[in-house]
Amino acid sequence: MQPLLIGDRLDELRAALTTTHTAQWRRLYEQCDWYRGQSPPSIRPPASPTSVRPR
């Protein structure tokens, strides 16, 4: 089964990482690296749309 969005373009996309899309790849890597160091809050904020509380 081929990935939905990549399909048969995988080789083309891999090549673009070192040519036309280098800056985007670097930014994505930096963002992922930053998120990896983050921790979720210990309590859910009261205004959170996923918060379950009586109405």
CSV table of C-alpha atoms in Angstrom, one decimal:
chain,number,residue,atom,x,y,z
A,1,MET,CA,0.0,0.0,0.0
A,2,GLN,CA,1.4,3.4,-1.0
A,3,PRO,CA,1.3,6.4,1.3
A,4,LEU,CA,-1.6,8.6,0.5
A,5,LEU,CA,0.2,11.9,0.0
A,6,ILE,CA,3.6,10.7,-1.2
A,7,GLY,CA,2.7,7.9,-3.5
A,8,ASP,CA,5.4,7.4,-6.1
A,9,ARG,CA,7.2,10.7,-5.4
A,10,LEU,CA,9.3,9.4,-2.5
A,11,ASP,CA,12.6,9.5,-4.4
A,12,GLU,CA,11.8,13.0,-5.7
A,13,LEU,CA,11.0,14.2,-2.2
A,14,ARG,CA,14.2,12.7,-0.7
A,15,ALA,CA,16.3,14.4,-3.3
A,16,ALA,CA,14.6,17.7,-2.6
A,17,LEU,CA,15.7,17.6,1.0
A,18,THR,CA,19.3,18.4,0.0
A,19,THR,CA,18.4,20.8,-2.8
A,20,THR,CA,15.2,22.9,-3.1
A,21,HIS,CA,13.7,22.0,0.3
A,22,THR,CA,16.8,22.3,2.5
A,23,ALA,CA,15.5,25.3,4.5
A,24,GLN,CA,12.1,23.8,5.1
A,25,TRP,CA,13.6,20.5,6.3
A,26,ARG,CA,16.0,22.4,8.7
A,27,ARG,CA,13.1,24.4,10.1
A,28,LEU,CA,11.0,21.3,10.6
A,29,TYR,CA,13.9,19.5,12.3
A,30,GLU,CA,14.4,22.5,14.6
A,31,GLN,CA,10.7,22.6,15.5
A,32,CYS,CA,10.6,18.8,16.2
A,33,ASP,CA,13.8,19.1,18.3
A,34,TRP,CA,12.2,21.9,20.4
A,35,TYR,CA,8.9,20.0,20.9
A,36,ARG,CA,10.9,16.9,22.0
A,37,GLY,CA,12.1,18.9,25.0
A,38,GLN,CA,8.7,20.1,26.0
A,39,SER,CA,6.4,18.5,28.7
A,40,PRO,CA,2.7,18.7,28.7
A,41,PRO,CA,1.1,20.7,31.6
A,42,SER,CA,0.4,18.7,34.7
A,43,ILE,CA,-3.2,20.0,34.8
A,44,ARG,CA,-5.6,20.8,32.0
A,45,PRO,CA,-6.4,24.5,31.6
A,46,PRO,CA,-10.0,25.3,32.6
A,47,ALA,CA,-10.7,26.9,29.2
A,48,SER,CA,-9.6,23.8,27.3
A,49,PRO,CA,-12.2,22.6,24.8
A,50,THR,CA,-11.4,19.0,25.8
A,51,SER,CA,-12.0,19.7,29.5
A,52,VAL,CA,-14.8,17.7,31.1
A,53,ARG,CA,-16.7,19.6,33.7
A,54,PRO,CA,-20.3,20.1,34.8
A,55,ARG,CA,-22.3,22.8,33.0
